[in-house]
Structures are given as structure tokens and as C-alpha cells.
PDB file of C-alpha atoms in Angstrom:
ATOM      1  CA  ARG H   1       0.026  -0.061  -0.003  1.00 50.00           C
ATOM      2  CA  PRO H   2       1.407   3.774  -0.378  1.00 68.00           C
ATOM      3  CA  GLY H   3       3.376   4.992   2.361  1.00 79.00           C
ATOM      4  CA  GLN H   4       4.013   8.472   1.759  1.00 85.00           C
ATOM      5  CA  LEU H   5       1.436   9.851   3.771  1.00 89.00           C
ATOM      6  CA  PRO H   6       2.187   7.170   6.524  1.00 89.00           C
ATOM      7  CA  SER H   7       5.969   7.839   6.302  1.00 91.00           C
ATOM      8  CA  TYR H   8       5.497  11.523   6.969  1.00 92.00           C
ATOM      9  CA  GLN H   9       2.783  11.142   9.857  1.00 91.00           C
ATOM     10  CA  HIS H  10       5.479   8.651  11.320  1.00 92.00           C
ATOM     11  CA  PHE H  11       8.295  11.384  11.136  1.00 93.00           C
ATOM     12  CA  ILE H  12       6.167  14.138  12.828  1.00 93.00           C
ATOM     13  CA  ASP H  13       5.173  11.433  15.708  1.00 93.00           C
ATOM     14  CA  CYS H  14       8.791  10.542  16.277  1.00 93.00           C
ATOM     15  CA  PHE H  15      11.426  12.986  14.818  1.00 93.00           C
ATOM     16  CA  ALA H  16       9.693  16.291  14.239  1.00 94.00           C
ATOM     17  CA  ARG H  17      10.458  17.335  17.837  1.00 93.00           C
ATOM     18  CA  ASP H  18      14.187  17.034  17.547  1.00 94.00           C
ATOM     19  CA  PHE H  19      14.022  19.642  14.221  1.00 95.00           C
ATOM     20  CA  ALA H  20      13.284  23.184  13.811  1.00 95.00           C
ATOM     21  CA  TRP H  21      11.956  22.814  10.631  1.00 96.00           C
ATOM     22  CA  ALA H  22      11.230  20.103   8.170  1.00 95.00           C
ATOM     23  CA  ALA H  23      10.600  20.196   4.262  1.00 95.00           C
ATOM     24  CA  PHE H  24       8.704  17.711   3.224  1.00 94.00           C
ATOM     25  CA  SER H  25       9.482  16.726  -0.743  1.00 92.00           C
ATOM     26  CA  ASP H  26      10.166  13.801  -2.893  1.00 92.00           C
ATOM     27  CA  LEU H  27      13.235  12.040  -4.360  1.00 90.00           C
ATOM     28  CA  ASP H  28      12.606  13.802  -7.984  1.00 94.00           C
ATOM     29  CA  GLU H  29      12.593  17.061  -6.123  1.00 96.00           C
ATOM     30  CA  PHE H  30      15.058  19.521  -5.539  1.00 97.00           C
ATOM     31  CA  LEU H  31      14.876  22.768  -3.071  1.00 97.00           C
ATOM     32  CA  LEU H  32      17.016  25.517  -5.126  1.00 97.00           C
ATOM     33  CA  PRO H  33      18.236  28.844  -3.343  1.00 97.00           C
ATOM     34  CA  LEU H  34      18.083  31.262  -6.511  1.00 97.00           C
ATOM     35  CA  THR H  35      21.106  32.977  -4.389  1.00 91.00           C
ATOM     36  CA  GLY H  36      23.193  31.498  -1.965  1.00 91.00           C
ATOM     37  CA  ASP H  37      24.581  27.793  -1.426  1.00 91.00           C
ATOM     38  CA  SER H  38      22.039  27.089   1.576  1.00 93.00           C
ATOM     39  CA  ILE H  39      18.792  27.120   2.760  1.00 94.00           C
ATOM     40  CA  VAL H  40      19.295  28.220   6.458  1.00 94.00           C
ATOM     41  CA  PRO H  41      19.907  31.372   6.034  1.00 95.00           C
ATOM     42  CA  LEU H  42      16.618  32.236   4.335  1.00 96.00           C
ATOM     43  CA  LEU H  43      14.557  30.583   7.426  1.00 96.00           C
ATOM     44  CA  PRO H  44      14.696  33.896   9.928  1.00 95.00           C
ATOM     45  CA  ALA H  45      12.551  35.541   7.180  1.00 96.00           C
ATOM     46  CA  TRP H  46       9.877  33.134   7.458  1.00 97.00           C
ATOM     47  CA  SER H  47      10.221  32.494  10.913  1.00 95.00           C
ATOM     48  CA  ARG H  48       6.549  34.257  11.983  1.00 97.00           C
ATOM     49  CA  PHE H  49       4.690  32.083   9.571  1.00 98.00           C
ATOM     50  CA  SER H  50       4.360  28.292  10.574  1.00 98.00           C
ATOM     51  CA  ALA H  51       5.239  27.119   6.838  1.00 98.00           C
ATOM     52  CA  VAL H  52       6.764  28.563   3.809  1.00 98.00           C
ATOM     53  CA  LEU H  53       4.866  27.442   0.480  1.00 98.00           C
ATOM     54  CA  VAL H  54       7.364  26.669  -2.255  1.00 98.00           C
ATOM     55  CA  GLN H  55       6.251  26.019  -5.745  1.00 98.00           C
ATOM     56  CA  TRP H  56       7.539  23.818  -8.445  1.00 98.00           C
ATOM     57  CA  ARG H  57       9.418  24.435 -11.568  1.00 98.00           C
ATOM     58  CA  CYS H  58       8.517  21.491 -13.986  1.00 98.00           C
ATOM     59  CA  PHE H  59      11.211  20.270 -15.982  1.00 98.00           C
ATOM     60  CA  GLY H  60      10.951  18.275 -19.177  1.00 97.00           C
ATOM     61  CA  PRO H  61      12.727  14.765 -20.434  1.00 97.00           C
ATOM     62  CA  ALA H  62      15.215  17.013 -22.735  1.00 97.00           C
ATOM     63  CA  GLY H  63      15.232  15.222 -25.162  1.00 96.00           C
ATOM     64  CA  TRP H  64      16.535  11.679 -23.339  1.00 97.00           C
ATOM     65  CA  MET H  65      14.709   8.240 -24.065  1.00 96.00           C
ATOM     66  CA  GLU H  66      17.339   6.114 -22.059  1.00 97.00           C
ATOM     67  CA  ARG H  67      18.680   6.921 -18.642  1.00 96.00           C
ATOM     68  CA  PRO H  68      21.989   9.123 -19.275  1.00 96.00           C
ATOM     69  CA  LYS H  69      24.746   8.567 -16.718  1.00 95.00           C
ATOM     70  CA  GLY H  70      25.685  11.610 -14.597  1.00 94.00           C
ATOM     71  CA  LEU H  71      23.145  13.923 -12.383  1.00 97.00           C
ATOM     72  CA  VAL H  72      19.915  14.617 -12.657  1.00 97.00           C
ATOM     73  CA  ILE H  73      20.492  18.273 -12.182  1.00 97.00           C
ATOM     74  CA  GLN H  74      23.256  17.992 -15.008  1.00 97.00           C
ATOM     75  CA  ASN H  75      21.277  16.246 -17.562  1.00 97.00           C
ATOM     76  CA  TYR H  76      17.612  17.519 -17.646  1.00 98.00           C
ATOM     77  CA  ASP H  77      17.498  21.592 -17.739  1.00 98.00           C
ATOM     78  CA  VAL H  78      14.806  22.485 -20.141  1.00 98.00           C
ATOM     79  CA  ARG H  79      11.793  23.375 -18.326  1.00 98.00           C
ATOM     80  CA  LEU H  80       7.771  25.182 -18.609  1.00 98.00           C
ATOM     81  CA  ASP H  81       7.289  28.919 -17.967  1.00 97.00           C
ATOM     82  CA  ASP H  82       6.632  29.967 -14.869  1.00 97.00           C
ATOM     83  CA  ASP H  83       2.975  30.499 -15.421  1.00 95.00           C
ATOM     84  CA  GLN H  84       1.773  27.604 -16.295  1.00 96.00           C
ATOM     85  CA  PRO H  85      -0.633  26.299 -13.660  1.00 96.00           C
ATOM     86  CA  VAL H  86       1.094  23.335 -12.683  1.00 96.00           C
ATOM     87  CA  ASN H  87       4.231  25.064 -11.817  1.00 97.00           C
ATOM     88  CA  GLY H  88       1.978  26.752  -8.619  1.00 97.00           C
ATOM     89  CA  THR H  89       2.073  23.329  -7.269  1.00 97.00           C
ATOM     90  CA  VAL H  90       3.803  23.521  -3.576  1.00 98.00           C
ATOM     91  CA  LYS H  91       5.470  21.928  -0.610  1.00 97.00           C
ATOM     92  CA  SER H  92       5.745  22.743   2.336  1.00 97.00           C
ATOM     93  CA  ILE H  93       8.892  23.735   4.754  1.00 97.00           C
ATOM     94  CA  VAL H  94       6.924  23.791   8.086  1.00 97.00           C
ATOM     95  CA  LYS H  95       7.908  25.023  11.396  1.00 96.00           C
ATOM     96  CA  CYS H  96       7.786  21.642  13.598  1.00 96.00           C
ATOM     97  CA  THR H  97       6.547  23.691  16.621  1.00 95.00           C
ATOM     98  CA  ASP H  98       3.393  24.437  14.522  1.00 96.00           C
ATOM     99  CA  LEU H  99       3.137  20.966  13.016  1.00 95.00           C
ATOM    100  CA  GLU H 100       0.064  18.870  13.699  1.00 94.00           C
ATOM    101  CA  GLY H 101      -0.718  16.703  11.029  1.00 93.00           C
ATOM    102  CA  ILE H 102      -0.553  15.594   7.800  1.00 92.00           C
ATOM    103  CA  SER H 103      -3.938  16.628   5.227  1.00 90.00           C
ATOM    104  CA  THR H 104      -4.958  14.027   2.786  1.00 88.00           C
ATOM    105  CA  THR H 105      -2.437  15.217  -0.046  1.00 90.00           C
ATOM    106  CA  PRO H 106       1.265  15.698   0.139  1.00 91.00           C
ATOM    107  CA  HIS H 107       1.080  19.276  -0.948  1.00 95.00           C
ATOM    108  CA  GLU H 108      -0.988  20.481   2.204  1.00 95.00           C
ATOM    109  CA  PHE H 109      -0.134  20.294   6.271  1.00 96.00           C
ATOM    110  CA  ARG H 110      -2.260  20.878   8.678  1.00 96.00           C
ATOM    111  CA  VAL H 111      -0.620  24.156  10.873  1.00 97.00           C
ATOM    112  CA  ARG H 112      -1.202  26.244  13.842  1.00 97.00           C
ATOM    113  CA  GLY H 113      -0.726  29.268  12.029  1.00 97.00           C
ATOM    114  CA  PRO H 114      -0.892  31.090   9.128  1.00 98.00           C
ATOM    115  CA  VAL H 115       1.652  30.136   5.958  1.00 98.00           C
ATOM    116  CA  CYS H 116       3.599  32.174   3.596  1.00 98.00           C
ATOM    117  CA  ASP H 117       5.245  32.357   0.193  1.00 98.00           C
ATOM    118  CA  THR H 118       8.992  32.523  -0.245  1.00 98.00           C
ATOM    119  CA  LEU H 119       8.676  36.541  -0.554  1.00 98.00           C
ATOM    120  CA  GLY H 120       7.095  36.175   2.345  1.00 97.00           C
ATOM    121  CA  ARG H 121       3.459  36.875   1.861  1.00 98.00           C
ATOM    122  CA  GLN H 122       0.892  35.230   3.455  1.00 98.00           C
ATOM    123  CA  ALA H 123      -0.728  32.558   1.492  1.00 98.00           C
ATOM    124  CA  LEU H 124      -3.386  30.478   1.230  1.00 97.00           C
ATOM    125  CA  ASN H 125      -2.514  26.650   2.857  1.00 97.00           C
ATOM    126  CA  ILE H 126      -4.025  25.178  -0.700  1.00 97.00           C
ATOM    127  CA  PRO H 127      -1.868  22.526  -2.670  1.00 97.00           C
ATOM    128  CA  ASN H 128      -1.718  24.857  -5.774  1.00 97.00           C
ATOM    129  CA  GLN H 129      -1.865  28.452  -5.470  1.00 97.00           C
ATOM    130  CA  PRO H 130      -3.628  30.982  -7.525  1.00 95.00           C
ATOM    131  CA  SER H 131      -0.550  33.115  -8.339  1.00 94.00           C
ATOM    132  CA  ALA H 132       3.150  32.367  -8.986  1.00 95.00           C
ATOM    133  CA  CYS H 133       5.774  33.280  -6.741  1.00 98.00           C
ATOM    134  CA  HIS H 134       9.310  31.531  -8.175  1.00 98.00           C
ATOM    135  CA  GLU H 135      11.617  34.079  -6.202  1.00 98.00           C
ATOM    136  CA  ILE H 136      13.997  33.275  -3.683  1.00 98.00           C
ATOM    137  CA  LEU H 137      13.368  29.829  -3.361  1.00 98.00           C
ATOM    138  CA  VAL H 138      11.986  27.406  -5.840  1.00 98.00           C
ATOM    139  CA  ILE H 139      11.570  23.623  -6.715  1.00 98.00           C
ATOM    140  CA  ASN H 140      13.224  22.046  -9.400  1.00 98.00           C
ATOM    141  CA  HIS H 141      10.890  19.196  -9.735  1.00 98.00           C
ATOM    142  CA  TYR H 142      12.192  16.219 -12.364  1.00 98.00           C
ATOM    143  CA  ILE H 143       9.022  14.976 -13.042  1.00 95.00           C
ATOM    144  CA  THR H 144       9.665  12.791 -15.601  1.00 96.00           C
ATOM    145  CA  LYS H 145      13.264  12.343 -16.476  1.00 97.00           C
ATOM    146  CA  SER H 146      13.776  10.551 -19.695  1.00 97.00           C
ATOM    147  CA  LYS H 147      11.485   7.979 -21.370  1.00 96.00           C
ATOM    148  CA  GLN H 148      13.119   4.870 -19.670  1.00 96.00           C
ATOM    149  CA  ASP H 149      12.077   6.360 -16.173  1.00 95.00           C
ATOM    150  CA  TRP H 150       8.495   7.482 -17.095  1.00 95.00           C
ATOM    151  CA  THR H 151       7.721   4.126 -18.445  1.00 93.00           C
ATOM    152  CA  GLU H 152       9.020   3.058 -14.972  1.00 92.00           C
ATOM    153  CA  LYS H 153       7.222   5.359 -13.128  1.00 89.00           C
ATOM    154  CA  LEU H 154       3.972   4.220 -14.725  1.00 88.00           C
ATOM    155  CA  ARG H 155       4.413   0.958 -13.778  1.00 86.00           C
ATOM    156  CA  ARG H 156       5.081   1.800 -10.023  1.00 81.00           C
ATOM    157  CA  GLY H 157       2.063   3.773  -9.279  1.00 71.00           C
ATOM    158  CA  SER H 158       1.861   6.482  -6.695  1.00 65.00           C
ATOM    159  CA  PRO H 159       3.112   6.357  -3.163  1.00 58.00           C
ATOM    160  CA  ASP H 160       0.033   8.543  -1.974  1.00 54.00           C
ATOM    161  CA  ARG H 161      -2.815   6.627  -3.262  1.00 55.00           C
ATOM    162  CA  ASP H 162      -4.333   3.103  -3.049  1.00 58.00           C
ATOM    163  CA  ASP H 163      -7.620   3.231  -5.191  1.00 54.00           C
ATOM    164  CA  SER H 164      -8.508   2.603  -8.922  1.00 53.00           C
ATOM    165  CA  ARG H 165      -7.938   5.649 -10.241  1.00 55.00           C
ATOM    166  CA  PRO H 166      -5.449   6.268 -12.774  1.00 53.00           C
ATOM    167  CA  THR H 167      -1.908   7.233 -11.031  1.00 61.00           C
ATOM    168  CA  TYR H 168      -0.603   9.236 -13.817  1.00 69.00           C
ATOM    169  CA  ASN H 169      -1.780  10.637 -17.473  1.00 79.00           C
ATOM    170  CA  ALA H 170       0.759   8.843 -19.353  1.00 78.00           C
ATOM    171  CA  GLN H 171       0.319  11.968 -21.773  1.00 90.00           C
ATOM    172  CA  VAL H 172       2.501  13.925 -19.809  1.00 93.00           C
ATOM    173  CA  PHE H 173       5.854  12.927 -21.325  1.00 95.00           C
ATOM    174  CA  ASP H 174       4.813  13.788 -24.455  1.00 95.00           C
ATOM    175  CA  ASN H 175       3.432  17.720 -23.363  1.00 95.00           C
ATOM    176  CA  LEU H 176       6.169  17.771 -21.733  1.00 96.00           C
ATOM    177  CA  THR H 177       8.189  17.168 -24.662  1.00 96.00           C
ATOM    178  CA  LEU H 178       6.673  19.983 -26.608  1.00 96.00           C
ATOM    179  CA  GLU H 179       6.078  22.569 -23.975  1.00 96.00           C
ATOM    180  CA  CYS H 180       9.126  23.073 -21.934  1.00 97.00           C
ATOM    181  CA  ALA H 181      10.909  25.526 -24.433  1.00 96.00           C
ATOM    182  CA  VAL H 182      12.861  27.409 -21.034  1.00 98.00           C
ATOM    183  CA  GLN H 183      16.783  27.026 -20.994  1.00 98.00           C
ATOM    184  CA  ASP H 184      17.076  26.979 -17.199  1.00 98.00           C
ATOM    185  CA  ASP H 185      21.163  25.982 -15.851  1.00 98.00           C
ATOM    186  CA  THR H 186      20.675  27.648 -12.949  1.00 97.00           C
ATOM    187  CA  ILE H 187      20.838  24.472 -10.749  1.00 97.00           C
ATOM    188  CA  LYS H 188      24.254  23.128 -12.418  1.00 97.00           C
ATOM    189  CA  ARG H 189      26.409  25.812 -10.040  1.00 97.00           C
ATOM    190  CA  PHE H 190      25.749  22.482  -7.463  1.00 96.00           C
ATOM    191  CA  ALA H 191      26.835  19.715  -9.747  1.00 97.00           C
ATOM    192  CA  PRO H 192      30.498  20.126  -8.709  1.00 96.00           C
ATOM    193  CA  LYS H 193      30.081  19.836  -5.018  1.00 94.00           C
ATOM    194  CA  VAL H 194      27.313  16.634  -5.377  1.00 94.00           C
ATOM    195  CA  ILE H 195      29.574  15.308  -7.058  1.00 95.00           C
ATOM    196  CA  ALA H 196      32.038  15.372  -4.849  1.00 94.00           C
ATOM    197  CA  LEU H 197      29.788  15.098  -1.662  1.00 92.00           C
ATOM    198  CA  LEU H 198      28.380  11.834  -3.591  1.00 91.00           C
ATOM    199  CA  ALA H 199      32.095  10.426  -4.100  1.00 91.00           C
ATOM    200  CA  ALA H 200      32.574  10.867  -0.200  1.00 91.00           C
ATOM    201  CA  SER H 201      29.628   9.271   0.976  1.00 87.00           C
ATOM    202  CA  GLU H 202      30.357   6.099  -1.187  1.00 86.00           C
ATOM    203  CA  ALA H 203      34.238   6.169   0.683  1.00 84.00           C
ATOM    204  CA  SER H 204      32.471   6.706   3.960  1.00 76.00           C
ATOM    205  CA  PRO H 205      30.537   3.719   5.106  1.00 59.00           C
ATOM    206  CA  GLU H 206      28.901   5.189   8.104  1.00 59.00           C
ATOM    207  CA  VAL H 207      27.228   7.942   5.948  1.00 52.00           C
ATOM    208  CA  THR H 208      23.999   6.575   5.082  1.00 43.00           C
ATOM    209  CA  GLY H 209      20.190   7.481   4.627  1.00 42.00           C
ATOM    210  CA  GLY H 210      21.853  10.646   2.855  1.00 36.00           C
ATOM    211  CA  VAL H 211      24.541  12.998   2.833  1.00 33.00           C
ATOM    212  CA  LYS H 212      25.044  15.374   6.171  1.00 31.00           C
ATOM    213  CA  MET H 213      25.840  19.076   4.775  1.00 32.00           C
ATOM    214  CA  SER H 214      25.866  22.271   6.655  1.00 33.00           C
ATOM    215  CA  GLY H 215      23.205  21.610   9.104  1.00 34.00           C
ATOM    216  CA  LEU H 216      20.749  19.707   6.902  1.00 37.00           C
ATOM    217  CA  ALA H 217      19.342  16.076   7.775  1.00 37.00           C
ATOM    218  CA  SER H 218      18.685  14.207   4.521  1.00 38.00           C
ATOM    219  CA  PRO H 219      16.101  12.171   4.128  1.00 33.00           C
ATOM    220  CA  GLY H 220      14.408  13.309   7.466  1.00 32.00           C
ATOM    221  CA  LEU H 221      15.935  10.750  10.119  1.00 30.00           C
ATOM    222  CA  ALA H 222      17.144  12.281  13.201  1.00 29.00           C
ATOM    223  CA  SER H 223      20.634  13.445  13.121  1.00 29.00           C
ATOM    224  CA  PRO H 224      23.011  14.328  16.092  1.00 29.00           C
ATOM    225  CA  GLY H 225      25.764  17.293  16.263  1.00 32.00           C
ATOM    226  CA  LEU H 226      23.523  19.330  13.589  1.00 34.00           C
ATOM    227  CA  PRO H 227      23.730  22.721  14.446  1.00 38.00           C
ATOM    228  CA  SER H 228      20.629  24.811  14.737  1.00 41.00           C
ATOM    229  CA  PRO H 229      18.480  25.205  13.145  1.00 52.00           C
ATOM    230  CA  ARG H 230      17.901  21.779  11.862  1.00 59.00           C
ATOM    231  CA  LEU H 231      16.027  21.354   8.577  1.00 66.00           C
ATOM    232  CA  ALA H 232      14.903  18.094   8.291  1.00 67.00           C
ATOM    233  CA  PHE H 233      14.207  16.193   4.447  1.00 64.00           C
ATOM    234  CA  PRO H 234      11.491  13.338   4.925  1.00 61.00           C
ATOM    235  CA  ARG H 235      11.500  12.015   1.040  1.00 50.00           C
ATOM    236  CA  LEU H 236       9.820   9.672  -0.842  1.00 43.00           C
ATOM    237  CA  ALA H 237       9.438   9.000  -4.824  1.00 38.00           C
ATOM    238  CA  SER H 238       7.252  11.472  -6.332  1.00 37.00           C
ATOM    239  CA  PRO H 239       3.756  11.668  -6.992  1.00 35.00           C
ATOM    240  CA  TRP H 240       2.391  13.799 -10.195  1.00 35.00           C
ATOM    241  CA  PRO H 241      -1.416  15.135  -9.217  1.00 35.00           C
TER     242      PRO H 241
END
């Protein structure tokens, strides 16, 4: 049975108390600060809110039919325009002291107070925002990757639903191939550091469950010794609404 929402609840019940903030995202979603190289310095600007809603930038297959070698952030570099409605979809960075529980979707959480967009403006706590906000921090969402990856994703199904509805629209791959026209290399500046960290993690067997870096814990399991503020990343394979 799909485990995404139960896993989020498990994190809330067992680990949230150990962190100041938690970012709930999927394995094909990459949080990208548009300036600087860390999310942590951005958090104080949103501290009077219970959560900040970060909007998608959806990337297409970039011509790849088979899974290429190298990093996702290097291989997929064309995306939809920001004004496309799907790019109004959000994922949440939630203040753990205000985190009350999950909703019926991984795009919305129950929190005590108001939520904001990345410009610090109060926003509606809903999965898809009525207006675009791709400032300061975005999520690069690599929906399909290659045709090979997309076919495997269709076969796996959704991690957050268990019913008779079609999990994904099979036309998404073709639609993104046609509609992704924005060349976006912004995230590629992180590629050298990611390559170095992956090499270090392979050389160090004690580094498991993700790479620890700059006070961030991935994929959301409690890690001792991280400086404040602590930011957790509970993650699972991606859904497509």
C-alpha cells in the first residue's frame, strides 16, 4: 500500500520534535535557493509563519529516451514557463513546533498558524497557489526524466494513493516534450559539490541514508550534532497530481 503519507505521519510522531523545520519533498524534487548556497539563512525571514510554501518549476525529458549517465541536475535543463498552472503546485517547509499533522495530499499540512510564500507574503494553505511566486527559493521538479524513467514510474504507481483511479496521465511525457521551452541552468552550479559529496559518501561507509551537509539532515532521520536551526527532509518517490 502507498506509504508516503503514513511515512510523513511517522516522521511527525517520532522525529519532528528534534528539528526546527521540516521540508517535505520527493526524490525528484530539488529545493533550489536562487541566490546563495543554503536554505538555512533564508529561514529567519519566514519565522513568524508556520510554513513556507515553495512552488514547483517543472522540467521535461530534454530529449532523453534512455536514462543518461550523470546527475539529474546536469541532464535535465529545460522546463515549463513559470506561468503554467502546474508550476503553482507547492511543497511545504514547516516549522516543527507548529506542525499538527498531514492532510489528504503531500502538498498540504495542518499547522497552527498562517503560511506564506517565499517572498514572506501570507498565502492560502492549499496545494496549488492562485498566483505564481518563483522568487528566493523554488523546487525543481523533474517529473518524467527520460522515457525509460517515465515508463518505470507509470509501472510503479503513486506512493500516496491506493485506489482505482489512473495514477498518472501517460500523456505527461509528450506534453512536457512539446511545452518545455525555458532553458534553465541555475541549479548546475551545485553539480561539482554534489559530485564531490557523492564520492565522499561512497568512500565513507558510515555515511548512510543521505549526505549530511551545512546543518541539513536528509532524508529526515534524526542526526546528532547538527547545528541550529535544524532542517529535516522526509522524502519518498514523487507523485504526480
